[in-house]
Amino acid sequence: MIRIGVISDTHLQRVNEHFKNLVQKYLDACDYLFHAGDFVTIEVLEYLKDFMKDNLMAVCGNMDRGELQSVLPRTCVCEFEGVKIGLVHGWGPPQGIEGRLLDLFKGQGVRIIVFGHTHAPANFEKEGVMFFNPGSPTDKVYAKVNTIGILKLEKGKVEGEIVEVKG
C-alpha cells in the first residue's frame, strides 16, 4: 500500500515550529507528499522537499510568485498502483470548480483530481473521478478547522481520508 499525504494552501511566509510539528505528526508515515499550491514562499517548498527526501509532487498556486512560478508546474499527472492522479491548485470561484477541473484533465485518464484553492476539504466522486481537496493545514479564513488529506492506494483501489489537524 502507498500512503500519500496531501496538503494545500499553506500560505506561510516562513517555516515555523507549528508547521514543522504538523508535518512531523501527520505526514511522517507517508510514502509521498502532494502539495496543491499556494506555498507563498520557496522556503516552505524547500523544507517539504528535504522532509520527504524528494518524494514530493507539487504545483504552483495563484498566490505563488517569483521563484515558485519558475520551479513548479501548473499541473502534474502521475501514476501510483495503476491509478492516474491529476494535481492542480484550481482557480476561480468555488462554484463550478469540479467542471473546470474535469475539463482540464479531460482525456488524460485520471481517476483522482487533487486540488486546493477553496480551502474547503472535499472527498467525493463525480463522473467517475474522485475529487480530493485536503483543505488548509494552516489557514482558517474559509474553513472552521485546519485539515490535511491522506490517500491510500493499493492494487488499483483508492481510499481518501480528510484529517483534522489538532494543536
Tab-separated table of C-alpha atoms in Angstrom:
chain	number	residue	atom	x	y	z
A	1	MET	CA	0.000	0.000	0.000
A	2	ILE	CA	1.138	3.527	-0.799
A	3	ARG	CA	0.221	6.391	1.542
A	4	ILE	CA	0.193	9.863	0.026
A	5	GLY	CA	-0.067	12.862	2.328
A	6	VAL	CA	-1.912	15.749	0.710
A	7	ILE	CA	-1.742	19.408	1.710
A	8	SER	CA	-2.540	22.720	0.056
A	9	ASP	CA	-2.898	26.396	0.787
A	10	THR	CA	-0.238	26.629	3.486
A	11	HIS	CA	0.128	30.395	2.872
A	12	LEU	CA	3.224	30.651	5.065
A	13	GLN	CA	5.769	33.466	4.920
A	14	ARG	CA	8.278	31.180	6.684
A	15	VAL	CA	8.561	27.663	8.103
A	16	ASN	CA	7.628	27.946	11.780
A	17	GLU	CA	7.667	25.408	14.628
A	18	HIS	CA	3.918	24.850	14.368
A	19	PHE	CA	4.274	23.838	10.718
A	20	LYS	CA	7.285	21.600	11.435
A	21	ASN	CA	5.345	19.825	14.199
A	22	LEU	CA	2.301	19.431	11.948
A	23	VAL	CA	4.375	17.898	9.152
A	24	GLN	CA	6.139	15.525	11.561
A	25	LYS	CA	2.940	14.435	13.307
A	26	TYR	CA	0.641	13.973	10.309
A	27	LEU	CA	2.880	13.291	7.314
A	28	ASP	CA	5.869	11.327	8.609
A	29	ALA	CA	4.253	7.942	7.876
A	30	CYS	CA	3.529	8.875	4.242
A	31	ASP	CA	5.480	7.497	1.291
A	32	TYR	CA	4.818	10.605	-0.806
A	33	LEU	CA	3.525	14.116	-0.293
A	34	PHE	CA	1.404	16.175	-2.681
A	35	HIS	CA	1.150	19.949	-2.234
A	36	ALA	CA	-1.599	21.518	-4.347
A	37	GLY	CA	-0.147	25.023	-4.354
A	38	ASP	CA	-0.161	28.323	-2.500
A	39	PHE	CA	3.072	27.732	-0.623
A	40	VAL	CA	3.685	31.527	-0.823
A	41	THR	CA	7.456	31.208	-0.185
A	42	ILE	CA	10.199	28.985	-1.595
A	43	GLU	CA	11.302	28.208	1.984
A	44	VAL	CA	8.191	26.073	2.520
A	45	LEU	CA	8.804	24.145	-0.714
A	46	GLU	CA	12.454	23.513	0.188
A	47	TYR	CA	11.541	22.357	3.701
A	48	LEU	CA	8.993	19.854	2.358
A	49	LYS	CA	11.415	18.587	-0.311
A	50	ASP	CA	14.014	17.952	2.374
A	51	PHE	CA	11.494	16.316	4.724
A	52	MET	CA	10.147	13.979	2.032
A	53	LYS	CA	13.580	13.146	0.564
A	54	ASP	CA	12.375	14.254	-2.870
A	55	ASN	CA	9.133	12.197	-2.722
A	56	LEU	CA	7.222	15.455	-3.163
A	57	MET	CA	4.873	16.283	-6.029
A	58	ALA	CA	3.862	19.936	-6.091
A	59	VAL	CA	2.189	22.520	-8.295
A	60	CYS	CA	2.067	26.293	-8.335
A	61	GLY	CA	-0.921	28.111	-6.842
A	62	ASN	CA	-2.354	31.521	-7.648
A	63	MET	CA	-0.547	33.068	-4.642
A	64	ASP	CA	2.854	31.609	-5.589
A	65	ARG	CA	5.065	34.224	-7.215
A	66	GLY	CA	8.587	34.663	-8.498
A	67	GLU	CA	10.863	31.698	-7.958
A	68	LEU	CA	7.978	29.357	-7.117
A	69	GLN	CA	6.397	30.054	-10.514
A	70	SER	CA	9.665	29.230	-12.239
A	71	VAL	CA	10.249	25.885	-10.475
A	72	LEU	CA	6.707	24.499	-10.129
A	73	PRO	CA	4.365	23.361	-12.910
A	74	ARG	CA	0.711	24.453	-13.025
A	75	THR	CA	-0.445	20.826	-13.334
A	76	CYS	CA	1.004	17.364	-12.908
A	77	VAL	CA	-0.243	13.867	-13.740
A	78	CYS	CA	1.383	10.907	-12.015
A	79	GLU	CA	0.552	7.240	-11.544
A	80	PHE	CA	0.721	5.063	-8.440
A	81	GLU	CA	-0.525	1.469	-8.134
A	82	GLY	CA	-2.127	1.753	-11.580
A	83	VAL	CA	-4.100	4.877	-10.623
A	84	LYS	CA	-3.553	8.146	-12.504
A	85	ILE	CA	-3.749	11.250	-10.338
A	86	GLY	CA	-4.060	14.819	-11.588
A	87	LEU	CA	-2.650	17.530	-9.335
A	88	VAL	CA	-3.597	21.199	-9.732
A	89	HIS	CA	-4.250	24.183	-7.481
A	90	GLY	CA	-7.509	25.360	-9.012
A	91	TRP	CA	-8.823	28.791	-9.939
A	92	GLY	CA	-11.938	30.914	-9.990
A	93	PRO	CA	-14.918	30.755	-7.653
A	94	PRO	CA	-15.628	27.568	-5.674
A	95	GLN	CA	-18.917	27.128	-7.554
A	96	GLY	CA	-18.228	25.085	-10.664
A	97	ILE	CA	-14.623	24.210	-9.839
A	98	GLU	CA	-15.252	20.490	-10.437
A	99	GLY	CA	-16.366	21.138	-14.022
A	100	ARG	CA	-13.314	23.294	-14.720
A	101	LEU	CA	-11.030	20.593	-13.329
A	102	LEU	CA	-12.741	17.818	-15.306
A	103	ASP	CA	-12.240	19.867	-18.476
A	104	LEU	CA	-8.583	20.486	-17.597
A	105	PHE	CA	-7.762	16.783	-17.218
A	106	LYS	CA	-10.138	15.526	-19.938
A	107	GLY	CA	-8.661	12.688	-21.985
A	108	GLN	CA	-5.762	12.076	-19.584
A	109	GLY	CA	-7.311	9.074	-17.830
A	110	VAL	CA	-7.105	10.460	-14.297
A	111	ARG	CA	-9.115	8.680	-11.603
A	112	ILE	CA	-8.318	11.234	-8.907
A	113	ILE	CA	-8.075	15.022	-9.112
A	114	VAL	CA	-6.221	16.536	-6.173
A	115	PHE	CA	-6.787	20.269	-5.858
A	116	GLY	CA	-6.739	23.172	-3.429
A	117	HIS	CA	-7.697	26.854	-3.794
A	118	THR	CA	-11.045	26.728	-1.959
A	119	HIS	CA	-9.511	25.873	1.450
A	120	ALA	CA	-12.553	23.629	1.952
A	121	PRO	CA	-11.872	19.912	2.388
A	122	ALA	CA	-13.559	17.671	-0.172
A	123	ASN	CA	-13.604	13.924	-0.794
A	124	PHE	CA	-16.281	12.846	-3.264
A	125	GLU	CA	-16.802	11.253	-6.657
A	126	LYS	CA	-18.321	12.883	-9.733
A	127	GLU	CA	-18.489	11.432	-13.244
A	128	GLY	CA	-16.255	8.528	-12.194
A	129	VAL	CA	-13.494	10.774	-10.848
A	130	MET	CA	-12.552	11.233	-7.198
A	131	PHE	CA	-12.212	14.901	-6.221
A	132	PHE	CA	-9.880	15.341	-3.279
A	133	ASN	CA	-9.131	18.673	-1.610
A	134	PRO	CA	-7.213	18.496	1.690
A	135	GLY	CA	-8.350	21.947	2.830
A	136	SER	CA	-5.658	24.003	4.549
A	137	PRO	CA	-3.475	22.854	7.463
A	138	THR	CA	-2.654	26.422	8.495
A	139	ASP	CA	-5.397	28.849	7.407
A	140	LYS	CA	-8.956	29.128	8.768
A	141	VAL	CA	-10.229	32.053	6.696
A	142	TYR	CA	-12.557	29.851	4.605
A	143	ALA	CA	-12.984	26.813	6.875
A	144	LYS	CA	-13.661	26.309	10.581
A	145	VAL	CA	-10.909	23.718	11.044
A	146	ASN	CA	-7.469	23.004	9.650
A	147	THR	CA	-7.148	19.766	7.690
A	148	ILE	CA	-4.832	17.586	5.647
A	149	GLY	CA	-5.607	14.613	3.442
A	150	ILE	CA	-4.344	11.055	3.177
A	151	LEU	CA	-4.751	8.945	0.039
A	152	LYS	CA	-4.206	5.189	0.345
A	153	LEU	CA	-3.659	3.249	-2.873
A	154	GLU	CA	-3.344	-0.496	-3.195
A	155	LYS	CA	-3.728	-2.639	-6.311
A	156	GLY	CA	-5.900	-0.093	-8.092
A	157	LYS	CA	-8.094	0.616	-5.073
A	158	VAL	CA	-8.246	4.118	-3.613
A	159	GLU	CA	-9.266	5.401	-0.197
A	160	GLY	CA	-9.260	9.077	0.730
A	161	GLU	CA	-9.400	10.495	4.243
A	162	ILE	CA	-9.619	14.082	5.472
A	163	VAL	CA	-7.870	14.507	8.829
A	164	GLU	CA	-8.477	17.432	11.182
A	165	VAL	CA	-5.223	18.997	12.338
A	166	LYS	CA	-5.176	19.482	16.109
A	167	GLY	CA	-2.803	21.672	18.070
